[in-house]
XYZ file of C-alpha atoms in Angstrom:
719
model
C -33.841 -42.465 34.988
C -36.794 -41.617 33.197
C -38.440 -38.121 34.162
C -41.885 -36.827 33.217
C -42.214 -33.022 33.227
C -44.178 -31.929 36.718
C -46.856 -29.417 36.455
C -46.672 -26.379 38.724
C -47.602 -26.526 42.286
C -50.536 -24.993 43.664
C -48.111 -23.241 45.909
C -45.989 -21.326 43.046
C -46.522 -17.833 42.127
C -46.212 -17.908 38.064
C -44.664 -14.908 36.367
C -46.019 -13.360 33.482
C -44.325 -14.791 30.636
C -44.986 -18.313 32.287
C -49.151 -17.202 32.327
C -48.550 -16.572 28.598
C -46.449 -19.202 27.074
C -49.382 -21.677 28.886
C -52.186 -19.712 27.566
C -50.848 -19.554 24.190
C -50.171 -23.416 24.232
C -53.821 -23.803 25.285
C -54.729 -22.133 21.769
C -52.344 -23.514 19.488
C -52.874 -27.200 20.848
C -55.988 -27.328 19.383
C -54.424 -26.956 16.078
C -51.452 -29.356 16.573
C -51.679 -33.265 15.529
C -55.217 -33.359 13.637
C -54.054 -36.097 11.830
C -56.668 -38.434 12.801
C -59.376 -36.570 12.126
C -59.202 -37.328 8.601
C -55.835 -39.949 7.708
C -56.901 -43.671 7.449
C -56.731 -45.625 10.733
C -54.015 -48.076 9.748
C -51.681 -44.886 9.486
C -51.859 -44.827 13.485
C -52.108 -48.618 13.407
C -49.979 -50.185 16.586
C -50.269 -53.924 15.661
C -47.510 -55.493 14.408
C -49.256 -58.666 13.360
C -51.237 -56.333 10.883
C -48.322 -55.533 8.946
C -49.402 -51.834 8.940
C -48.250 -48.358 10.360
C -46.719 -49.246 13.864
C -46.806 -45.333 15.063
C -48.263 -45.240 18.674
C -50.885 -42.637 18.877
C -50.040 -42.551 22.884
C -46.591 -40.726 21.891
C -48.544 -37.665 20.743
C -47.436 -33.949 20.692
C -49.951 -33.250 23.480
C -48.381 -36.009 25.929
C -46.385 -33.763 28.256
C -42.599 -34.142 27.822
C -40.369 -36.787 29.496
C -36.592 -37.145 29.310
C -35.067 -40.403 29.483
C -31.294 -40.087 31.058
C -28.843 -42.589 30.577
C -25.621 -43.290 31.535
C -22.814 -45.580 30.117
C -19.431 -45.891 30.591
C -17.911 -43.185 29.578
C -21.054 -40.140 28.520
C -24.402 -39.286 29.690
C -27.197 -38.759 27.401
C -30.611 -37.166 27.565
C -33.132 -39.171 25.060
C -36.832 -37.281 24.810
C -39.729 -38.956 24.866
C -37.351 -42.156 25.086
C -36.510 -41.778 21.303
C -34.848 -38.432 20.439
C -31.569 -38.214 21.876
C -31.059 -34.360 22.226
C -27.506 -34.211 24.036
C -24.416 -36.485 25.162
C -21.686 -35.383 26.700
C -19.076 -36.996 28.769
C -19.543 -37.685 32.486
C -15.606 -38.328 33.312
C -16.387 -40.632 36.162
C -14.984 -44.186 36.682
C -17.719 -46.748 37.037
C -15.918 -50.070 36.074
C -15.117 -51.056 39.626
C -16.942 -53.285 41.884
C -19.478 -51.540 43.982
C -19.500 -48.123 41.694
C -21.683 -46.735 39.435
C -23.301 -43.263 39.085
C -26.931 -42.338 40.097
C -28.967 -40.210 38.099
C -31.497 -37.204 39.515
C -33.462 -35.145 37.079
C -35.171 -32.216 38.782
C -39.330 -32.279 38.364
C -39.175 -29.439 35.359
C -36.129 -31.595 33.854
C -33.670 -28.612 33.737
C -31.343 -29.787 36.371
C -29.516 -33.114 36.038
C -27.605 -33.973 38.933
C -25.071 -36.474 38.497
C -23.451 -38.575 41.614
C -20.682 -40.881 41.848
C -21.208 -43.895 44.218
C -17.631 -45.045 44.523
C -17.012 -45.176 48.322
C -14.174 -43.528 50.182
C -13.492 -40.673 47.687
C -10.016 -38.861 48.473
C -10.272 -35.133 49.676
C -10.828 -32.604 46.890
C -12.477 -35.132 44.129
C -15.066 -34.776 42.131
C -18.399 -36.532 43.722
C -20.741 -35.020 42.006
C -22.188 -32.841 39.191
C -24.944 -30.421 38.358
C -26.025 -30.154 34.563
C -28.499 -27.232 34.433
C -30.167 -26.460 30.954
C -33.141 -23.872 30.786
C -33.776 -24.781 27.228
C -36.539 -27.876 28.492
C -37.975 -25.104 30.637
C -38.295 -22.530 28.209
C -38.933 -24.630 25.745
C -40.579 -27.320 26.959
C -43.709 -27.442 24.604
C -41.890 -26.755 21.357
C -39.450 -29.612 22.540
C -42.413 -32.097 23.272
C -43.606 -31.267 19.641
C -40.498 -32.234 18.087
C -39.622 -35.060 20.326
C -42.966 -36.755 19.227
C -42.601 -35.932 15.239
C -38.959 -37.061 15.544
C -40.376 -40.598 16.719
C -43.273 -40.385 14.502
C -41.380 -39.234 11.491
C -38.455 -42.010 11.924
C -41.000 -44.673 12.714
C -42.698 -44.145 9.673
C -39.685 -43.856 7.350
C -38.378 -47.029 9.474
C -41.933 -48.822 8.392
C -41.473 -47.412 4.508
C -37.917 -49.066 4.552
C -39.290 -52.171 5.904
C -42.137 -52.065 3.555
C -39.861 -51.421 0.509
C -37.849 -54.678 1.410
C -40.763 -56.662 1.726
C -42.291 -55.744 -1.342
C -38.897 -56.487 -3.170
C -38.635 -59.958 -1.868
C -42.206 -60.872 -3.012
C -41.886 -59.364 -6.498
C -38.251 -61.423 -7.080
C -40.201 -64.263 -5.770
C -42.684 -63.953 -8.140
C -40.735 -63.540 -10.864
C -38.358 -66.642 -10.145
C -40.397 -69.358 -12.296
C -40.421 -66.980 -15.177
C -37.143 -66.099 -15.091
C -35.980 -69.673 -15.024
C -38.041 -70.115 -18.305
C -36.539 -66.837 -20.008
C -32.999 -68.008 -19.349
C -33.430 -71.421 -20.776
C -35.075 -69.769 -23.601
C -31.927 -67.179 -24.084
C -29.778 -70.710 -23.903
C -31.324 -71.923 -26.530
C -31.222 -69.022 -28.643
C -27.757 -68.870 -27.985
C -27.183 -72.878 -28.792
C -28.850 -72.119 -32.137
C -26.478 -69.296 -32.848
C -29.711 -66.354 -33.183
C -28.565 -64.918 -29.937
C -24.718 -64.186 -28.648
C -23.804 -65.053 -24.971
C -24.137 -61.809 -22.696
C -23.806 -61.296 -19.203
C -26.522 -58.080 -19.781
C -29.921 -58.618 -18.506
C -31.194 -55.665 -20.304
C -29.292 -57.515 -23.765
C -30.340 -61.008 -23.075
C -34.203 -59.524 -22.580
C -33.968 -57.525 -25.842
C -32.742 -60.776 -27.654
C -36.099 -62.809 -26.250
C -38.543 -60.010 -26.992
C -37.151 -59.839 -30.336
C -37.799 -63.141 -31.084
C -41.128 -63.381 -29.442
C -42.023 -60.712 -31.233
C -40.874 -62.249 -34.851
C -42.777 -65.472 -33.437
C -45.716 -63.282 -33.058
C -45.787 -61.489 -36.705
C -44.503 -64.020 -38.721
C -44.572 -67.607 -36.717
C -42.706 -70.424 -38.256
C -41.109 -69.749 -41.620
C -37.820 -70.865 -43.440
C -36.802 -66.866 -43.029
C -35.758 -67.556 -39.130
C -35.375 -71.191 -39.303
C -33.194 -71.799 -36.628
C -34.952 -69.166 -34.136
C -38.193 -71.048 -35.261
C -36.433 -74.325 -33.757
C -35.386 -73.093 -30.840
C -38.440 -71.629 -30.104
C -40.502 -75.004 -30.665
C -38.021 -76.777 -28.373
C -38.594 -73.805 -25.844
C -42.584 -74.308 -26.162
C -42.442 -78.036 -26.395
C -40.164 -78.686 -23.399
C -41.232 -80.956 -19.729
C -41.493 -77.949 -18.023
C -43.986 -76.223 -20.349
C -46.566 -79.211 -20.109
C -49.963 -77.140 -19.847
C -51.566 -78.745 -16.213
C -47.764 -77.744 -14.717
C -47.703 -74.396 -16.655
C -51.238 -73.633 -15.399
C -50.607 -73.987 -11.761
C -47.575 -71.627 -12.207
C -49.438 -68.987 -13.824
C -51.879 -68.770 -11.275
C -49.345 -69.211 -8.702
C -47.540 -66.063 -10.619
C -50.272 -64.251 -10.732
C -51.359 -64.527 -7.098
C -47.572 -63.533 -5.965
C -48.063 -60.328 -8.077
C -51.314 -59.658 -6.416
C -49.825 -59.885 -2.860
C -47.245 -57.904 -3.849
C -49.548 -55.166 -4.905
C -51.336 -55.295 -1.546
C -47.688 -55.315 0.667
C -47.383 -51.758 -1.493
C -51.006 -50.658 -0.116
C -50.795 -51.680 3.306
C -46.877 -51.195 4.175
C -46.200 -48.245 2.355
C -49.017 -46.226 1.230
C -50.063 -45.864 4.946
C -47.025 -44.520 6.541
C -46.308 -42.609 3.371
C -49.537 -40.837 3.999
C -49.058 -39.894 7.510
C -45.369 -38.675 6.644
C -46.333 -36.255 4.084
C -49.092 -34.838 6.659
C -46.558 -34.654 9.388
C -43.687 -32.823 7.609
C -46.230 -30.340 6.604
C -46.903 -30.033 10.481
C -43.326 -29.695 11.086
C -42.613 -27.129 8.454
C -46.032 -25.037 9.579
C -44.745 -25.266 13.362
C -40.771 -24.212 12.069
C -42.562 -21.367 10.272
C -44.407 -19.744 13.013
C -41.408 -20.212 15.292
C -38.768 -18.287 12.937
C -41.129 -14.996 13.431
C -40.685 -14.980 17.484
C -37.036 -13.297 17.564
C -36.908 -13.677 21.369
C -36.101 -17.088 21.133
C -33.742 -19.259 19.297
C -34.769 -21.267 16.130
C -34.895 -24.805 16.854
C -35.763 -26.206 13.819
C -34.687 -24.552 10.173
C -37.852 -23.425 8.047
C -35.797 -24.189 5.102
C -34.501 -27.391 6.082
C -38.172 -28.389 7.350
C -39.472 -27.181 3.629
C -36.984 -29.390 2.199
C -37.883 -32.316 4.432
C -42.072 -32.084 3.109
C -40.447 -31.355 -0.079
C -38.899 -34.742 0.096
C -41.725 -36.682 1.285
C -44.191 -35.511 -1.354
C -41.363 -36.840 -3.849
C -41.420 -40.185 -1.919
C -45.469 -39.951 -2.391
C -45.266 -39.297 -6.254
C -42.339 -42.118 -6.609
C -44.739 -44.163 -4.923
C -47.467 -43.300 -7.057
C -45.352 -43.991 -10.610
C -44.360 -47.474 -8.609
C -48.286 -48.097 -8.327
C -48.876 -47.464 -11.816
C -46.147 -49.661 -13.296
C -47.096 -52.814 -11.002
C -50.519 -52.429 -11.982
C -48.840 -52.124 -15.840
C -46.625 -55.406 -14.947
C -49.963 -57.355 -14.002
C -51.709 -56.612 -17.161
C -49.010 -57.369 -19.196
C -47.697 -60.319 -17.535
C -51.399 -61.790 -17.437
C -51.406 -61.351 -21.416
C -47.916 -62.504 -21.747
C -48.796 -65.695 -20.095
C -51.760 -66.358 -21.994
C -50.248 -66.221 -25.399
C -47.135 -68.282 -23.998
C -49.879 -71.057 -23.317
C -51.817 -71.074 -26.106
C -48.329 -70.829 -28.459
C -47.427 -73.911 -26.879
C -50.614 -76.144 -27.324
C -50.360 -74.797 -30.786
C -46.905 -75.995 -31.284
C -47.619 -78.976 -29.859
C -50.561 -79.863 -32.126
C -48.908 -79.647 -35.306
C -48.470 -82.610 -37.735
C -51.308 -84.246 -35.688
C -54.851 -84.826 -37.208
C -57.458 -82.643 -37.873
C -59.435 -84.434 -35.151
C -57.018 -84.934 -32.734
C -57.250 -83.546 -29.033
C -53.908 -81.785 -28.962
C -55.681 -79.649 -32.227
C -58.893 -79.291 -30.364
C -56.839 -78.210 -26.882
C -54.943 -75.210 -29.105
C -58.349 -74.298 -30.784
C -59.589 -73.902 -27.120
C -56.694 -72.171 -25.339
C -56.185 -69.804 -28.487
C -55.922 -66.083 -27.064
C -58.009 -63.565 -28.548
C -56.729 -61.014 -31.433
C -57.094 -57.970 -28.615
C -54.383 -60.022 -26.447
C -51.920 -60.658 -29.327
C -52.274 -57.568 -29.955
C -51.133 -55.807 -26.887
C -48.338 -58.570 -26.421
C -46.915 -57.382 -29.840
C -47.516 -53.648 -28.737
C -45.312 -53.593 -25.730
C -42.734 -56.185 -26.697
C -42.088 -53.916 -29.734
C -42.049 -51.001 -27.511
C -39.327 -49.418 -25.134
C -39.036 -49.995 -21.514
C -41.227 -48.307 -19.225
C -38.315 -47.756 -16.135
C -38.410 -44.984 -13.414
C -34.663 -44.442 -14.254
C -33.695 -42.551 -17.252
C -30.946 -44.699 -19.379
C -27.279 -43.425 -19.018
C -23.962 -44.892 -18.905
C -23.794 -43.828 -14.854
C -26.716 -46.499 -14.195
C -26.020 -49.962 -13.789
C -29.186 -52.343 -14.202
C -27.860 -55.241 -12.365
C -30.431 -55.548 -10.098
C -32.815 -55.624 -12.728
C -34.464 -59.569 -13.424
C -34.922 -61.302 -16.839
C -38.623 -61.891 -16.453
C -39.870 -58.293 -15.852
C -36.856 -56.804 -18.530
C -39.037 -59.150 -21.107
C -41.985 -57.718 -19.925
C -40.466 -54.055 -20.232
C -41.391 -53.237 -16.889
C -38.395 -53.060 -14.944
C -39.986 -52.280 -11.380
C -37.003 -53.025 -9.532
C -35.666 -49.909 -10.743
C -38.377 -48.441 -7.845
C -36.229 -51.088 -4.965
C -32.827 -50.195 -6.108
C -30.511 -47.275 -4.916
C -28.554 -46.977 -8.020
C -29.403 -43.176 -8.117
C -29.151 -41.334 -5.178
C -30.628 -38.357 -4.647
C -28.575 -35.291 -3.333
C -29.920 -33.432 -0.622
C -29.074 -30.361 -2.666
C -31.130 -31.327 -5.408
C -34.170 -31.366 -3.670
C -35.511 -28.251 -4.470
C -38.801 -26.726 -2.369
C -40.593 -25.852 -5.188
C -43.861 -27.615 -5.954
C -44.121 -26.678 -9.578
C -40.673 -28.659 -9.995
C -41.932 -32.049 -8.279
C -44.056 -33.652 -11.110
C -40.808 -33.517 -13.392
C -38.959 -35.330 -10.558
C -37.590 -39.225 -11.481
C -35.855 -41.191 -8.947
C -36.387 -44.455 -7.339
C -38.524 -45.287 -3.793
C -35.212 -46.272 -2.424
C -33.371 -43.106 -2.862
C -36.369 -40.571 -2.322
C -36.434 -42.965 1.213
C -32.456 -42.391 1.595
C -32.847 -38.276 0.921
C -35.810 -38.318 3.291
C -33.091 -39.832 6.090
C -30.175 -37.302 5.120
C -32.410 -34.527 5.548
C -34.390 -36.100 8.740
C -30.631 -36.107 10.378
C -29.585 -32.857 9.272
C -32.972 -31.069 10.316
C -33.336 -32.800 13.972
C -29.659 -31.859 14.631
C -29.967 -28.245 15.137
C -31.867 -28.760 18.545
C -28.920 -30.589 19.898
C -27.040 -28.043 18.892
C -29.041 -25.587 20.750
C -29.216 -27.730 23.877
C -25.450 -28.492 23.964
C -25.193 -24.293 23.994
C -27.547 -24.006 26.748
C -25.701 -26.653 29.129
C -24.179 -25.524 32.241
C -21.859 -27.433 34.059
C -21.230 -27.062 37.812
C -18.534 -29.573 39.983
C -19.588 -29.902 43.321
C -16.536 -31.928 45.852
C -16.859 -32.918 49.316
C -13.912 -32.279 51.487
C -15.165 -34.914 54.023
C -14.995 -37.936 52.218
C -18.209 -40.530 52.566
C -18.626 -44.663 52.394
C -22.207 -44.539 51.053
C -24.141 -41.599 49.165
C -27.757 -41.121 47.431
C -29.716 -38.218 45.682
C -33.328 -37.302 45.113
C -35.155 -34.099 43.959
C -37.967 -32.583 45.301
C -40.942 -30.530 44.564
C -40.966 -26.823 46.403
C -42.902 -25.142 48.224
C -43.653 -21.447 46.422
C -45.188 -17.988 48.613
C -48.714 -18.960 48.240
C -50.091 -20.483 51.426
C -51.275 -23.900 50.282
C -47.889 -25.612 50.658
C -49.093 -29.654 51.031
C -47.498 -31.745 48.786
C -44.337 -29.885 48.357
C -40.957 -30.046 50.607
C -40.573 -26.668 52.663
C -37.241 -26.903 54.319
C -37.004 -25.860 58.365
C -33.741 -24.158 59.081
C -32.266 -23.512 62.575
C -32.648 -19.691 62.238
C -34.606 -17.729 59.624
C -33.260 -16.797 56.312
C -34.355 -14.737 53.269
C -34.790 -16.081 49.791
C -35.318 -19.781 50.708
C -38.250 -20.262 48.091
C -36.671 -23.199 45.301
C -39.393 -24.782 43.227
C -37.328 -27.786 43.316
C -34.456 -28.926 45.603
C -31.741 -31.924 45.014
C -31.348 -33.867 48.165
C -28.022 -35.219 48.898
C -27.614 -37.997 51.923
C -23.934 -39.327 52.623
C -22.642 -41.054 55.251
C -19.584 -39.736 56.780
C -17.266 -42.187 59.063
C -20.360 -44.923 59.356
C -21.987 -43.526 62.115
C -22.935 -40.043 61.031
C -25.177 -38.688 57.964
C -25.098 -35.475 56.335
C -28.243 -34.136 54.535
C -27.832 -31.528 51.647
C -30.145 -29.543 50.156
C -29.322 -27.367 47.422
C -32.037 -25.011 45.489
C -32.884 -25.869 41.809
C -31.295 -22.373 40.367
C -29.688 -21.863 37.333
C -26.307 -21.385 39.480
C -26.957 -21.903 43.042
C -24.917 -20.012 45.508
C -26.101 -21.388 48.759
C -26.582 -24.533 50.143
C -28.837 -26.340 53.451
C -27.097 -28.937 55.679
C -28.008 -31.110 58.412
C -26.552 -34.118 60.575
C -27.544 -37.133 61.743
C -25.785 -39.452 64.275
C -26.390 -43.224 64.907
C -26.284 -45.020 68.128
C -23.112 -46.516 68.913
C -22.216 -49.809 67.461
C -24.156 -48.942 64.705
C -23.156 -48.354 60.925
C -24.825 -47.636 58.087
C -24.143 -49.577 54.930
C -26.640 -48.598 52.259
C -29.003 -45.361 51.945
C -32.198 -45.179 49.449
C -34.895 -42.451 49.334
C -38.252 -43.684 49.966
C -40.126 -40.767 47.608
C -43.538 -40.724 45.679
C -43.416 -37.671 43.829
C -46.811 -37.803 42.709
C -45.622 -37.706 38.803
C -44.070 -41.425 38.416
C -47.093 -42.463 35.893
C -45.844 -42.834 32.276
C -49.098 -42.698 30.812
C -49.659 -39.293 29.663
C -51.548 -36.556 31.134
C -52.651 -33.928 28.695
C -54.390 -31.884 31.004
C -51.981 -28.520 31.565
C -54.118 -27.384 34.183
C -53.281 -30.482 36.333
C -51.708 -29.926 39.733
C -48.842 -32.563 41.014
C -48.342 -33.439 45.009
C -45.817 -35.163 46.453
C -46.589 -38.433 47.932
C -44.703 -39.867 51.097
C -41.120 -38.880 51.726
C -38.805 -41.071 53.878
C -35.115 -42.025 54.280
C -34.295 -45.390 53.963
C -30.652 -46.780 55.775
C -29.506 -50.331 55.966
C -27.825 -50.071 59.181
C -25.250 -52.908 60.929
C -24.848 -53.090 64.629
C -22.246 -55.158 66.021
C -22.300 -57.423 68.538
C -19.811 -59.076 71.052
C -20.256 -62.958 71.585
C -18.573 -64.964 74.390
C -16.560 -66.773 72.482
C -14.547 -63.561 71.431
C -16.109 -63.498 67.801
C -18.266 -60.605 66.600
C -22.365 -61.085 65.048
C -23.607 -59.003 62.736
C -26.952 -57.617 63.092
C -28.851 -56.015 59.782
C -31.374 -53.718 60.079
C -33.748 -52.149 57.634
C -34.851 -48.108 59.217
C -37.148 -46.188 57.682
C -38.000 -42.409 58.781
C -39.032 -38.916 57.734
C -36.463 -36.321 57.171
C -38.824 -33.170 56.215
C -39.013 -32.101 60.052
C -35.121 -32.052 60.569
C -33.819 -28.540 60.632
C -30.638 -27.194 58.419
C -28.787 -24.909 58.338
C -27.552 -22.530 55.179
C -23.834 -22.684 53.810
C -22.610 -20.582 51.174
C -20.491 -22.946 48.628
C -16.985 -22.550 48.154
C -16.332 -20.862 44.821
C -12.853 -22.934 43.364
C -13.657 -21.769 39.722
C -16.951 -20.582 37.459
C -17.441 -24.173 37.238
C -16.548 -25.903 40.336
C -17.324 -25.725 44.112
C -17.032 -27.315 47.221
C -18.770 -28.388 50.548
C -16.732 -27.824 53.537
C -16.094 -30.147 56.009
C -17.919 -30.434 59.116
C -17.224 -31.079 62.703
C -19.297 -34.145 63.315
C -19.682 -34.365 66.802
C -22.834 -35.781 68.457
C -24.013 -32.713 70.667
C -24.680 -30.750 67.260
C -26.243 -33.929 65.286
C -29.789 -35.286 65.482
C -29.683 -38.498 66.871
C -31.612 -41.262 64.854
C -33.165 -43.798 67.687
C -35.320 -46.611 67.067
C -38.955 -46.816 68.713
C -38.164 -49.118 71.735
C -34.889 -47.072 72.608
C -36.147 -43.529 72.242
C -38.144 -41.825 75.439
C -40.403 -39.403 75.656
C -37.793 -36.856 78.005
C -35.432 -37.432 74.950
C -34.896 -34.077 72.934
C -33.263 -33.718 69.345
C -34.220 -37.308 68.280
C -35.941 -38.471 65.594
C -37.550 -41.743 65.892
C -36.946 -44.399 63.247
C -39.389 -47.368 62.205
C -37.384 -50.506 61.895
C -36.760 -54.145 61.302
C -34.885 -56.972 61.328
C -33.513 -58.277 58.599
C -30.745 -61.268 58.856
C -27.886 -62.129 61.333
C -24.634 -63.314 60.296
C -20.685 -63.725 61.495
C -18.572 -61.207 60.839
C -16.328 -63.278 58.421
C -18.924 -64.728 56.165
C -19.720 -61.308 55.125
C -18.464 -61.039 51.367
C -20.732 -58.204 50.020
C -22.880 -55.306 51.306
C -26.763 -55.718 51.256
C -28.552 -53.929 48.550
C -31.656 -52.235 49.082
C -34.494 -50.860 47.013
C -37.425 -49.025 47.864
C -40.515 -47.943 45.737
C -43.215 -45.414 47.230
C -45.670 -45.525 44.590
C -46.212 -49.478 45.864
C -45.174 -48.951 49.312
C -42.595 -51.783 49.378
C -38.973 -52.502 50.007
C -36.849 -55.470 48.762
C -33.254 -55.950 50.586
C -31.119 -58.405 49.073
C -28.536 -60.001 51.738
C -25.499 -62.063 51.450
C -23.762 -64.189 54.121
C -23.736 -68.044 54.345
C -26.804 -67.481 51.629
C -27.950 -65.007 49.371
C -31.687 -63.869 50.551
C -34.431 -61.608 49.352
C -37.146 -59.788 51.614
C -39.690 -57.519 50.392
C -41.750 -55.578 53.287
C -44.723 -53.969 53.441
C -43.925 -49.900 54.249
C -47.303 -48.493 54.171
C -49.554 -50.736 56.875
C -52.227 -49.471 58.903
C -51.346 -46.827 61.600
C -53.598 -49.061 63.926
C -51.958 -52.047 63.060
C -48.851 -50.559 63.868
C -49.443 -48.572 66.827
C -51.489 -51.422 68.740
C -48.204 -53.888 68.066
C -46.255 -54.846 70.754
C -42.792 -54.961 69.803
C -42.347 -51.411 68.246
C -39.243 -52.487 66.631
C -41.082 -54.919 64.288
C -42.713 -52.280 62.321
C -43.168 -53.739 58.881
C -45.404 -56.480 57.263
C -43.812 -59.306 55.200
């Protein structure tokens, strides 16, 4: 179930601490989430097709807190904003059988979660429901919505950066693949001429190629290095070095490298900018909360500072990577131009002075500045993001980039893993940090995992569990939450239970309503106040007419807060909509041939006018209570009747709206009908089984005039 926190009802009387918290949030919220005012627009771009950061701006720290409660086969999970798993505990229910499972009902203020088992005919004394209570989501509501929004945004940006690194790595690898093939062929020629020795190390192969290319520039074809000159001549005159073919390859390689640089800007730079800002904001919020001695620390300021430092290191690593990309593009352009001109000169040797080969060689000769730049980087050591060490393995490097002297793949490798303990939160040490993009990214992921684990520990420590046992077994059960009415005059749009006799201290800000079918013909309604540790409950009993049995129960309730769109107005007031209870009842009819015919009907009635009786929980232990068995007699129950059967003289009768669903023989029933009610849309869906399976959808909110003017009061719903 997905639940968004409900604003205070107008009838509530807020305490001084609540007013102070509300006023504090009204002021501090103006200083939160200010990145949109100065960060580039692509940092908040939601479009996936654009290839840019995919952080959804609607999930803002200013949005109201919401919780997604999920039950698996073994555990319960709480997810803030649908992403941040704040808590996980085992529930202990068996939900593996047919028509079994559990329902989750969360209170409007998100502090209570009622878990009920839907397994029918539970044995006496077994656990049927569990009430989990945590004050953390209520007391630290605004902090939790900030942390959950930043958790979602920070991890989204880290994942975008990781995806951008993968995409850039693939682009760089594909761009250099043609050159890798050519240089591998050149090294093989050098080995065949005994100029170089076969070696599996890419760095050593590149060193041999760089040396021979540098000799070719400085001395040209000489008898001193005859074997090397012959190998280079054969390399430059190969069919793959044909001028037109090689010229197309040059354009393709340079375009691919330019595209790779554009991906770095679009897929990595924008998320990193947003990451640095948000980690800085998180650190500031953590420091401000650290000075409040009255509340527990959810985010460690030192750990938040380490995350901010790691984000800045990641940004500096990207700046160095971008610098190396620009350097590599310049070297690549000069080297390819020199190779093309040298290949033309080699082909022109031995030809006539006025031959076309010599004319092409003169036209393709590169300027002296290009030759100087090529010889300069061929004679200089490689520019690397990694320090030369015996512990570093350079298997990720490509031959072409090593020949260029700019092994850009170092930035995309994780061969140097930066430990989280080595990330010193000192800005003065950051310019001297040498690490790769991938290692800095891994460090940020590790710090984030540690940082956001502390709120989970605080949530688990404040979680209180109360097991609820029913002494009377049931066949069907359902639960719902209601907004409670306060002490102020205006109590419209809230639940104020009526009691048989007046009681004190019945005010609660929310109620958990449990409805059970007992002995098929009786319905028990239980209202549990939303206190941290409830001491009492309210109980009422309903009775169906003879030959009727309850087969399914569902609540038809509009909380007034069901919209998933965030409401940023903290002064908003929420009022409940229509509240009713829906039943699938089964009526048996004896036929003349001795067989039985079953008629299924949908009943809908308002239960706010039911009078309850106050009862105390029977305490079994500190974490377990039981609801005593009741004496179900029709004289003590409120009788349910349809509009046709009810009369004006009937007392203690609750009239229901009804609709016939289907009729079938008893031997055809293989599974009970399923009911689903949607109060926000005013419709009901019934899936019935028999000779055939049918789905009926009803409009539950038809006009009152049409309902009163209908001749048949039993057909009160529209198809």
